[in-house]
């Protein structure tokens, strides 16, 4: 690793993740506008949003299988090409299908970034994986934070959503240039000589399968809520997107301060505390109104802050032989779960809205009603009542995680005891 520039590789990785998260933040902010401009229902918007979450697991899992063979550099050059194509196609979108394809391309790019960068960070910092993965993943909420601020700023200046999307081209070009120039190490598994057979055996171990299933829940709790917050909490505040800004702001600071927290409570302890706070945060988000909603957002932000990087860090530290494949299967599981849940909840939200409209109402008529008319007002009232119900249905997930992670804390304690007695 003599001619490997660790810090430049780490910063280029952070920039690539910044593009990934800007796409989330900006899309969350313009989702309502896209719905209006192209006359899309909540189900269609749900499917477009979910596409990003499909492209991601597809790329992350395929990347996990091939990264050791083709190297991390080639994967990241591919990510750059997909990002550029996806962003340009979004800017010139003509309707449902162009939005669908462009979002899919961006999703594939996002997944490819994680497929290469998670094992890259674990390889660069073998003695401090959970902390450095938290520092790297700080750029995910960081980009969403910046993305939502860009949306708020550009909306107040009256700039179109196309210009908001175009902002992402700049960091994309920078990270593409950096990665094409820099030297890369081989992955940690290849360097330590762990065989492919051992890697496959590791990802079928009971502990890995348990973490893989828990990843469904941690990812849905964090990412579904974040992506839909603007749609779901329109009634509670005029600036629902500000809730996302606050939540992600808390996450940036929390991940930056991960080191002492992870060392004090252990990765499994951090996951348990996170699940408790996330469940409480969702409950508060769905019940509080007025300015108290920002307190709810703060609690929720603390809850989901450590989920993603600590899940990866736990696997990297406790099941190290699972290698890049283990990390990427975890990321893929999380995003796949979010995509399925998003489609399901888009339909659930539509059905709740119809239930809250006058009997026998046709949703399409209400969707196309002119703003300010009685039908448009009734639709808004129905949406306002439905949003918190979707959050309450989602609250069940972190409650199940509290039980699961309590079990994990006990299991890891016993494992440590056994290791000490042998």
Tab-separated table of C-alpha atoms in Angstrom:
chain	number	residue	atom	x	y	z
A	1	UNK	CA	0.000	0.000	0.000
A	2	UNK	CA	3.082	2.264	-0.372
A	3	UNK	CA	1.912	4.244	-3.401
A	4	UNK	CA	-1.715	4.258	-2.213
A	5	UNK	CA	-2.905	7.711	-1.147
A	6	UNK	CA	-5.270	6.748	1.690
A	7	UNK	CA	-6.690	10.182	2.384
A	8	UNK	CA	-7.319	11.065	-1.286
A	9	UNK	CA	-9.070	7.733	-1.846
A	10	UNK	CA	-11.167	8.301	1.290
A	11	UNK	CA	-12.160	11.835	0.214
A	12	UNK	CA	-12.957	10.766	-3.350
A	13	UNK	CA	-15.176	8.022	-1.848
A	14	UNK	CA	-16.928	10.632	0.308
A	15	UNK	CA	-17.555	12.762	-2.797
A	16	UNK	CA	-19.046	9.805	-4.691
A	17	UNK	CA	-21.330	9.137	-1.713
A	18	UNK	CA	-22.237	12.839	-1.665
A	19	UNK	CA	-23.604	12.519	-5.230
A	20	UNK	CA	-25.573	9.434	-4.142
A	21	UNK	CA	-27.179	11.299	-1.277
A	22	UNK	CA	-27.738	14.557	-3.175
A	23	UNK	CA	-29.887	12.481	-5.524
A	24	UNK	CA	-31.982	11.385	-2.502
A	25	UNK	CA	-32.277	14.855	-0.968
A	26	UNK	CA	-33.118	16.623	-4.211
A	27	UNK	CA	-35.564	13.910	-5.333
A	28	UNK	CA	-37.316	13.998	-1.933
A	29	UNK	CA	-37.670	17.761	-2.367
A	30	UNK	CA	-38.979	17.715	-5.962
A	31	UNK	CA	-41.193	14.608	-5.673
A	32	UNK	CA	-44.348	16.687	-5.175
A	33	UNK	CA	-43.417	18.917	-8.155
A	34	UNK	CA	-42.791	15.926	-10.432
A	35	UNK	CA	-46.214	14.603	-9.412
A	36	UNK	CA	-47.837	17.892	-10.401
A	37	UNK	CA	-45.821	18.511	-13.598
A	38	UNK	CA	-46.363	15.019	-15.012
A	39	UNK	CA	-49.769	14.334	-13.295
A	40	UNK	CA	-48.582	11.223	-11.425
A	41	UNK	CA	-50.502	9.419	-8.659
A	42	UNK	CA	-48.949	8.458	-5.303
A	43	UNK	CA	-48.606	4.881	-6.598
A	44	UNK	CA	-46.707	6.066	-9.710
A	45	UNK	CA	-44.505	8.356	-7.587
A	46	UNK	CA	-43.949	5.414	-5.223
A	47	UNK	CA	-42.834	3.235	-8.135
A	48	UNK	CA	-40.451	5.906	-9.499
A	49	UNK	CA	-38.968	6.413	-6.011
A	50	UNK	CA	-38.701	2.652	-5.533
A	51	UNK	CA	-36.777	2.323	-8.821
A	52	UNK	CA	-33.765	4.028	-7.225
A	53	UNK	CA	-33.976	1.473	-4.439
A	54	UNK	CA	-34.101	-1.410	-6.986
A	55	UNK	CA	-31.136	-0.246	-9.041
A	56	UNK	CA	-29.167	0.053	-5.831
A	57	UNK	CA	-29.419	-3.569	-4.536
A	58	UNK	CA	-28.991	-4.899	-8.063
A	59	UNK	CA	-25.699	-3.003	-8.460
A	60	UNK	CA	-24.509	-3.533	-4.884
A	61	UNK	CA	-25.013	-7.319	-4.959
A	62	UNK	CA	-23.551	-7.801	-8.467
A	63	UNK	CA	-20.708	-5.489	-7.394
A	64	UNK	CA	-20.171	-7.619	-4.275
A	65	UNK	CA	-19.688	-10.726	-6.424
A	66	UNK	CA	-17.323	-9.115	-8.956
A	67	UNK	CA	-15.400	-6.448	-6.985
A	68	UNK	CA	-12.610	-8.836	-5.920
A	69	UNK	CA	-12.174	-9.969	-9.534
A	70	UNK	CA	-12.330	-6.683	-11.493
A	71	UNK	CA	-11.081	-4.344	-8.741
A	72	UNK	CA	-12.681	-1.342	-7.058
A	73	UNK	CA	-11.368	1.202	-9.570
A	74	UNK	CA	-13.272	-0.229	-12.558
A	75	UNK	CA	-16.480	-0.360	-10.535
A	76	UNK	CA	-16.166	3.314	-9.606
A	77	UNK	CA	-15.568	4.417	-13.202
A	78	UNK	CA	-18.785	2.538	-14.095
A	79	UNK	CA	-20.610	4.343	-11.262
A	80	UNK	CA	-19.458	7.684	-12.673
A	81	UNK	CA	-20.855	6.865	-16.157
A	82	UNK	CA	-24.228	5.735	-14.730
A	83	UNK	CA	-24.488	8.845	-12.523
A	84	UNK	CA	-23.810	11.174	-15.446
A	85	UNK	CA	-26.348	9.442	-17.727
A	86	UNK	CA	-29.017	9.314	-15.009
A	87	UNK	CA	-28.659	12.985	-14.058
A	88	UNK	CA	-28.781	14.188	-17.688
A	89	UNK	CA	-31.805	12.003	-18.477
A	90	UNK	CA	-33.655	13.337	-15.385
A	91	UNK	CA	-33.052	16.934	-16.497
A	92	UNK	CA	-34.613	16.204	-19.905
A	93	UNK	CA	-37.383	13.889	-18.568
A	94	UNK	CA	-40.630	13.926	-20.553
A	95	UNK	CA	-42.893	11.897	-18.248
A	96	UNK	CA	-43.293	8.670	-16.292
A	97	UNK	CA	-40.996	6.389	-18.326
A	98	UNK	CA	-38.068	8.780	-18.718
A	99	UNK	CA	-38.238	9.478	-14.960
A	100	UNK	CA	-38.428	5.726	-14.319
A	101	UNK	CA	-35.315	4.946	-16.429
A	102	UNK	CA	-33.267	7.932	-15.211
A	103	UNK	CA	-34.030	7.085	-11.566
A	104	UNK	CA	-33.063	3.450	-12.236
A	105	UNK	CA	-29.700	4.568	-13.712
A	106	UNK	CA	-28.999	6.801	-10.700
A	107	UNK	CA	-29.957	3.889	-8.406
A	108	UNK	CA	-27.496	1.588	-10.217
A	109	UNK	CA	-24.777	4.256	-9.903
A	110	UNK	CA	-25.539	4.707	-6.179
A	111	UNK	CA	-25.311	0.963	-5.582
A	112	UNK	CA	-22.059	0.689	-7.525
A	113	UNK	CA	-20.541	3.460	-5.366
A	114	UNK	CA	-21.411	1.543	-2.174
A	115	UNK	CA	-20.299	-1.793	-3.698
A	116	UNK	CA	-16.788	-0.404	-4.180
A	117	UNK	CA	-16.456	2.172	-1.388
A	118	UNK	CA	-17.602	0.120	1.642
A	119	UNK	CA	-14.903	-2.561	1.096
A	120	UNK	CA	-12.439	0.214	0.126
A	121	UNK	CA	-12.933	1.994	3.488
A	122	UNK	CA	-12.725	-1.337	5.381
A	123	UNK	CA	-9.481	-2.133	3.492
A	124	UNK	CA	-7.912	1.305	4.074
A	125	UNK	CA	-8.669	1.285	7.847
A	126	UNK	CA	-8.578	-2.378	9.002
A	127	UNK	CA	-8.176	-1.470	12.704
A	128	UNK	CA	-11.011	1.061	12.918
A	129	UNK	CA	-13.750	-0.168	10.590
A	130	UNK	CA	-16.992	0.831	12.363
A	131	UNK	CA	-15.745	4.357	13.124
A	132	UNK	CA	-14.392	5.012	9.605
A	133	UNK	CA	-17.551	3.562	8.009
A	134	UNK	CA	-19.527	6.002	10.178
A	135	UNK	CA	-17.273	8.871	9.017
A	136	UNK	CA	-17.694	7.794	5.380
A	137	UNK	CA	-21.481	7.395	5.725
A	138	UNK	CA	-21.688	10.834	7.332
A	139	UNK	CA	-21.745	12.053	3.709
A	140	UNK	CA	-25.039	10.297	3.079
A	141	UNK	CA	-27.130	12.435	5.475
A	142	UNK	CA	-24.692	15.270	4.639
A	143	UNK	CA	-25.718	15.170	0.980
A	144	UNK	CA	-29.410	14.872	1.833
A	145	UNK	CA	-28.984	17.874	4.162
A	146	UNK	CA	-27.350	19.881	1.352
A	147	UNK	CA	-29.875	18.581	-1.192
A	148	UNK	CA	-32.869	19.729	0.859
A	149	UNK	CA	-31.236	23.143	1.435
A	150	UNK	CA	-30.652	23.457	-2.337
A	151	UNK	CA	-34.344	22.640	-2.937
A	152	UNK	CA	-35.495	25.208	-0.340
A	153	UNK	CA	-33.104	27.887	-1.668
A	154	UNK	CA	-33.798	27.286	-5.374
A	155	UNK	CA	-37.570	27.152	-4.764
A	156	UNK	CA	-37.445	30.517	-3.003
A	157	UNK	CA	-35.468	31.905	-5.976
A	158	UNK	CA	-38.060	30.433	-8.331
A	159	UNK	CA	-35.543	28.189	-10.127
A	160	UNK	CA	-36.843	25.060	-11.850
A	161	UNK	CA	-36.364	21.507	-10.540
A	162	UNK	CA	-34.248	20.792	-13.646
A	163	UNK	CA	-31.614	23.285	-12.402
A	164	UNK	CA	-31.752	21.674	-8.929
A	165	UNK	CA	-30.952	18.275	-10.487
A	166	UNK	CA	-28.166	19.782	-12.653
A	167	UNK	CA	-26.261	20.831	-9.493
A	168	UNK	CA	-25.247	17.163	-9.068
A	169	UNK	CA	-23.143	17.195	-12.246
A	170	UNK	CA	-20.312	19.159	-10.548
A	171	UNK	CA	-19.368	16.671	-7.744
A	172	UNK	CA	-19.933	13.802	-10.230
A	173	UNK	CA	-17.273	15.149	-12.599
A	174	UNK	CA	-14.839	15.748	-9.707
A	175	UNK	CA	-15.093	12.223	-8.242
A	176	UNK	CA	-14.922	10.663	-11.734
A	177	UNK	CA	-11.684	12.548	-12.405
A	178	UNK	CA	-10.133	11.629	-9.010
A	179	UNK	CA	-10.911	7.915	-9.238
A	180	UNK	CA	-9.588	7.661	-12.792
A	181	UNK	CA	-6.199	9.023	-11.584
A	182	UNK	CA	-5.685	7.299	-8.202
A	183	UNK	CA	-4.042	3.931	-7.424
A	184	UNK	CA	-6.238	1.399	-5.587
A	185	UNK	CA	-5.360	-1.420	-3.152
A	186	UNK	CA	-6.810	-4.947	-3.565
A	187	UNK	CA	-9.730	-5.758	-1.230
A	188	UNK	CA	-8.972	-6.849	2.339
A	189	UNK	CA	-10.174	-10.417	1.702
A	190	UNK	CA	-7.872	-10.837	-1.326
A	191	UNK	CA	-4.964	-9.273	0.607
A	192	UNK	CA	-5.438	-11.611	3.592
A	193	UNK	CA	-5.791	-14.702	1.391
A	194	UNK	CA	-9.297	-15.738	2.574
A	195	UNK	CA	-10.691	-18.174	-0.023
A	196	UNK	CA	-13.918	-17.586	-1.969
A	197	UNK	CA	-15.393	-20.765	-0.416
A	198	UNK	CA	-14.727	-19.389	3.100
A	199	UNK	CA	-16.374	-16.097	2.106
A	200	UNK	CA	-19.528	-17.922	0.905
A	201	UNK	CA	-19.577	-19.997	4.093
A	202	UNK	CA	-19.385	-16.820	6.180
A	203	UNK	CA	-22.446	-15.254	4.510
A	204	UNK	CA	-24.526	-18.349	5.337
A	205	UNK	CA	-23.608	-18.320	9.052
A	206	UNK	CA	-26.561	-17.834	11.487
A	207	UNK	CA	-25.158	-14.514	12.792
A	208	UNK	CA	-24.843	-13.106	9.257
A	209	UNK	CA	-28.372	-14.224	8.307
A	210	UNK	CA	-29.738	-12.610	11.497
A	211	UNK	CA	-28.007	-9.283	10.672
A	212	UNK	CA	-29.143	-9.548	7.035
A	213	UNK	CA	-32.812	-9.781	8.148
A	214	UNK	CA	-32.382	-6.936	10.687
A	215	UNK	CA	-30.981	-4.778	7.850
A	216	UNK	CA	-34.457	-4.847	6.229
A	217	UNK	CA	-35.858	-3.103	9.274
A	218	UNK	CA	-33.083	-0.575	9.911
A	219	UNK	CA	-33.043	0.531	6.256
A	220	UNK	CA	-36.849	0.895	5.958
A	221	UNK	CA	-36.994	2.895	9.213
A	222	UNK	CA	-34.335	5.343	8.000
A	223	UNK	CA	-34.746	5.624	4.233
A	224	UNK	CA	-38.469	5.130	3.612
A	225	UNK	CA	-39.297	7.797	6.204
A	226	UNK	CA	-36.668	10.190	4.828
A	227	UNK	CA	-37.731	9.848	1.196
A	228	UNK	CA	-41.469	10.255	1.924
A	229	UNK	CA	-41.368	12.845	4.719
A	230	UNK	CA	-42.306	15.754	2.445
A	231	UNK	CA	-45.344	13.877	1.132
A	232	UNK	CA	-46.484	12.463	4.506
A	233	UNK	CA	-46.180	15.503	6.754
A	234	UNK	CA	-47.513	18.256	4.486
A	235	UNK	CA	-50.376	18.844	6.976
A	236	UNK	CA	-48.234	19.286	10.058
A	237	UNK	CA	-45.964	21.961	8.631
A	238	UNK	CA	-45.660	23.987	5.420
A	239	UNK	CA	-41.967	23.118	5.355
A	240	UNK	CA	-42.044	19.321	5.701
A	241	UNK	CA	-38.733	19.174	3.818
A	242	UNK	CA	-37.170	21.156	6.717
A	243	UNK	CA	-37.883	18.147	8.955
A	244	UNK	CA	-35.646	16.086	6.661
A	245	UNK	CA	-33.012	18.852	6.794
A	246	UNK	CA	-33.039	18.776	10.604
A	247	UNK	CA	-33.019	14.952	10.823
A	248	UNK	CA	-30.078	14.651	8.453
A	249	UNK	CA	-28.237	17.498	10.197
A	250	UNK	CA	-28.446	15.512	13.461
A	251	UNK	CA	-27.191	12.402	11.598
A	252	UNK	CA	-24.142	14.226	10.182
A	253	UNK	CA	-23.047	15.413	13.632
A	254	UNK	CA	-23.803	12.017	15.208
A	255	UNK	CA	-21.778	10.058	12.647
A	256	UNK	CA	-18.919	12.531	12.966
A	257	UNK	CA	-18.836	11.801	16.707
A	258	UNK	CA	-19.196	8.016	16.242
A	259	UNK	CA	-15.794	6.996	17.623
A	260	UNK	CA	-16.309	7.493	21.392
A	261	UNK	CA	-19.935	6.255	21.193
A	262	UNK	CA	-19.090	3.025	19.324
A	263	UNK	CA	-16.168	2.317	21.690
A	264	UNK	CA	-18.284	3.037	24.794
A	265	UNK	CA	-21.411	1.035	23.887
A	266	UNK	CA	-20.106	-1.510	21.289
A	267	UNK	CA	-21.739	-1.725	17.829
A	268	UNK	CA	-24.584	-3.975	19.103
A	269	UNK	CA	-25.275	-1.616	22.051
A	270	UNK	CA	-25.447	1.353	19.678
A	271	UNK	CA	-27.935	-0.552	17.473
A	272	UNK	CA	-30.227	-1.273	20.446
A	273	UNK	CA	-30.243	2.371	21.633
A	274	UNK	CA	-30.875	3.467	18.022
A	275	UNK	CA	-33.928	1.194	17.642
A	276	UNK	CA	-35.484	2.551	20.867
A	277	UNK	CA	-34.986	6.188	19.756
A	278	UNK	CA	-36.194	5.501	16.192
A	279	UNK	CA	-39.468	3.960	17.445
A	280	UNK	CA	-39.988	6.898	19.808
A	281	UNK	CA	-39.162	9.367	17.010
A	282	UNK	CA	-41.700	7.853	14.597
A	283	UNK	CA	-44.368	7.894	17.297
A	284	UNK	CA	-43.680	11.586	17.996
A	285	UNK	CA	-43.549	12.493	14.279
A	286	UNK	CA	-46.988	10.949	13.767
A	287	UNK	CA	-48.620	12.571	16.817
A	288	UNK	CA	-47.024	15.976	17.496
A	289	UNK	CA	-48.048	19.127	15.611
A	290	UNK	CA	-46.762	22.696	15.305
A	291	UNK	CA	-43.147	23.436	16.226
A	292	UNK	CA	-42.993	20.345	18.473
A	293	UNK	CA	-42.601	18.348	15.230
A	294	UNK	CA	-38.994	19.580	15.051
A	295	UNK	CA	-38.288	17.990	18.449
A	296	UNK	CA	-39.727	14.737	17.038
A	297	UNK	CA	-37.435	15.057	14.010
A	298	UNK	CA	-34.435	15.535	16.314
A	299	UNK	CA	-35.236	12.318	18.268
A	300	UNK	CA	-35.859	10.394	15.044
A	301	UNK	CA	-32.545	11.675	13.610
A	302	UNK	CA	-30.692	10.422	16.695
A	303	UNK	CA	-32.453	7.073	16.289
A	304	UNK	CA	-31.569	6.373	12.659
A	305	UNK	CA	-28.190	8.109	12.779
A	306	UNK	CA	-26.014	5.039	13.413
A	307	UNK	CA	-28.151	2.312	11.798
A	308	UNK	CA	-26.607	1.859	8.343
A	309	UNK	CA	-22.834	2.284	9.033
A	310	UNK	CA	-22.976	0.392	12.350
A	311	UNK	CA	-24.785	-2.578	10.735
A	312	UNK	CA	-21.962	-2.689	8.150
A	313	UNK	CA	-19.315	-2.133	10.819
A	314	UNK	CA	-20.703	-4.954	12.979
A	315	UNK	CA	-20.467	-7.392	10.024
A	316	UNK	CA	-16.983	-6.135	8.998
A	317	UNK	CA	-15.676	-6.595	12.571
A	318	UNK	CA	-17.494	-9.743	13.722
A	319	UNK	CA	-17.787	-11.681	10.428
A	320	UNK	CA	-14.634	-10.382	8.632
A	321	UNK	CA	-14.290	-13.412	6.355
A	322	UNK	CA	-17.563	-12.432	4.622
A	323	UNK	CA	-15.417	-9.744	2.888
A	324	UNK	CA	-16.764	-7.284	0.308
A	325	UNK	CA	-19.606	-9.683	-0.493
A	326	UNK	CA	-20.856	-9.572	3.119
A	327	UNK	CA	-20.899	-5.763	3.202
A	328	UNK	CA	-22.595	-5.545	-0.188
A	329	UNK	CA	-25.235	-8.169	0.571
A	330	UNK	CA	-26.110	-6.100	3.664
A	331	UNK	CA	-26.431	-2.896	1.634
A	332	UNK	CA	-28.432	-4.705	-1.046
A	333	UNK	CA	-30.789	-6.222	1.534
A	334	UNK	CA	-31.470	-2.793	3.009
A	335	UNK	CA	-32.244	-1.086	-0.283
A	336	UNK	CA	-34.277	-4.000	-1.653
A	337	UNK	CA	-36.457	-3.966	1.478
A	338	UNK	CA	-36.981	-0.204	1.098
A	339	UNK	CA	-38.020	-0.596	-2.558
A	340	UNK	CA	-40.629	-3.269	-1.798
A	341	UNK	CA	-41.913	-1.365	1.235
A	342	UNK	CA	-42.109	1.924	-0.719
A	343	UNK	CA	-44.312	0.393	-3.424
A	344	UNK	CA	-46.478	-1.339	-0.822
A	345	UNK	CA	-46.847	1.853	1.254
A	346	UNK	CA	-47.525	3.987	-1.849
A	347	UNK	CA	-50.562	1.774	-2.500
A	348	UNK	CA	-51.506	1.753	1.223
A	349	UNK	CA	-51.313	5.581	1.290
A	350	UNK	CA	-53.497	5.814	-1.862
A	351	UNK	CA	-56.105	3.506	-0.263
A	352	UNK	CA	-56.081	5.558	2.968
A	353	UNK	CA	-56.656	8.751	0.943
A	354	UNK	CA	-59.596	7.205	-0.965
A	355	UNK	CA	-61.095	6.044	2.363
A	356	UNK	CA	-60.953	9.592	3.688
A	357	UNK	CA	-62.586	11.115	0.560
A	358	UNK	CA	-66.404	11.303	0.269
A	359	UNK	CA	-68.029	7.894	-0.379
A	360	UNK	CA	-67.812	6.667	-3.981
A	361	UNK	CA	-65.130	9.255	-4.885
A	362	UNK	CA	-62.877	8.669	-7.907
A	363	UNK	CA	-59.315	9.618	-6.893
A	364	UNK	CA	-58.358	10.566	-10.479
A	365	UNK	CA	-61.017	13.331	-10.524
A	366	UNK	CA	-59.650	14.755	-7.282
A	367	UNK	CA	-56.030	14.549	-8.502
A	368	UNK	CA	-56.841	16.591	-11.596
A	369	UNK	CA	-58.960	19.164	-9.705
A	370	UNK	CA	-57.780	22.772	-9.987
A	371	UNK	CA	-56.006	24.180	-6.859
A	372	UNK	CA	-58.356	26.028	-4.520
A	373	UNK	CA	-61.489	24.140	-5.597
A	374	UNK	CA	-63.530	22.165	-3.057
A	375	UNK	CA	-62.332	18.860	-4.541
A	376	UNK	CA	-58.661	19.923	-4.275
A	377	UNK	CA	-59.205	20.991	-0.637
A	378	UNK	CA	-60.911	17.696	0.227
A	379	UNK	CA	-57.993	15.795	-1.355
A	380	UNK	CA	-55.507	17.800	0.738
A	381	UNK	CA	-57.466	17.072	3.926
A	382	UNK	CA	-57.504	13.350	3.080
A	383	UNK	CA	-53.734	13.371	2.447
A	384	UNK	CA	-53.133	15.224	5.709
A	385	UNK	CA	-55.040	12.613	7.697
A	386	UNK	CA	-53.392	9.672	5.866
A	387	UNK	CA	-49.721	10.736	6.289
A	388	UNK	CA	-49.376	10.188	10.061
A	389	UNK	CA	-51.163	6.821	9.741
A	390	UNK	CA	-48.437	5.614	7.345
A	391	UNK	CA	-45.791	6.643	9.918
A	392	UNK	CA	-47.649	4.798	12.690
A	393	UNK	CA	-47.792	1.629	10.582
A	394	UNK	CA	-44.012	1.949	10.012
A	395	UNK	CA	-43.357	2.378	13.768
A	396	UNK	CA	-43.939	-1.370	14.281
A	397	UNK	CA	-40.603	-2.083	12.499
A	398	UNK	CA	-38.214	-0.372	14.985
A	399	UNK	CA	-40.274	-1.876	17.835
A	400	UNK	CA	-39.475	-5.376	16.488
A	401	UNK	CA	-35.812	-4.305	16.134
A	402	UNK	CA	-35.672	-3.379	19.842
A	403	UNK	CA	-36.434	-7.028	20.683
A	404	UNK	CA	-33.983	-8.353	18.035
A	405	UNK	CA	-31.078	-6.133	19.145
A	406	UNK	CA	-31.691	-6.908	22.848
A	407	UNK	CA	-31.132	-10.551	21.869
A	408	UNK	CA	-27.989	-9.586	19.929
A	409	UNK	CA	-26.501	-7.705	22.920
A	410	UNK	CA	-27.065	-10.776	25.155
A	411	UNK	CA	-25.658	-13.150	22.505
A	412	UNK	CA	-22.473	-11.068	21.987
A	413	UNK	CA	-21.965	-10.802	25.791
A	414	UNK	CA	-22.113	-14.594	26.118
A	415	UNK	CA	-19.819	-15.049	23.105
A	416	UNK	CA	-17.257	-12.742	24.695
A	417	UNK	CA	-17.500	-14.619	28.004
A	418	UNK	CA	-16.938	-17.952	26.230
A	419	UNK	CA	-13.956	-16.541	24.337
A	420	UNK	CA	-12.412	-15.358	27.613
A	421	UNK	CA	-12.925	-18.698	29.381
A	422	UNK	CA	-11.297	-20.719	26.551
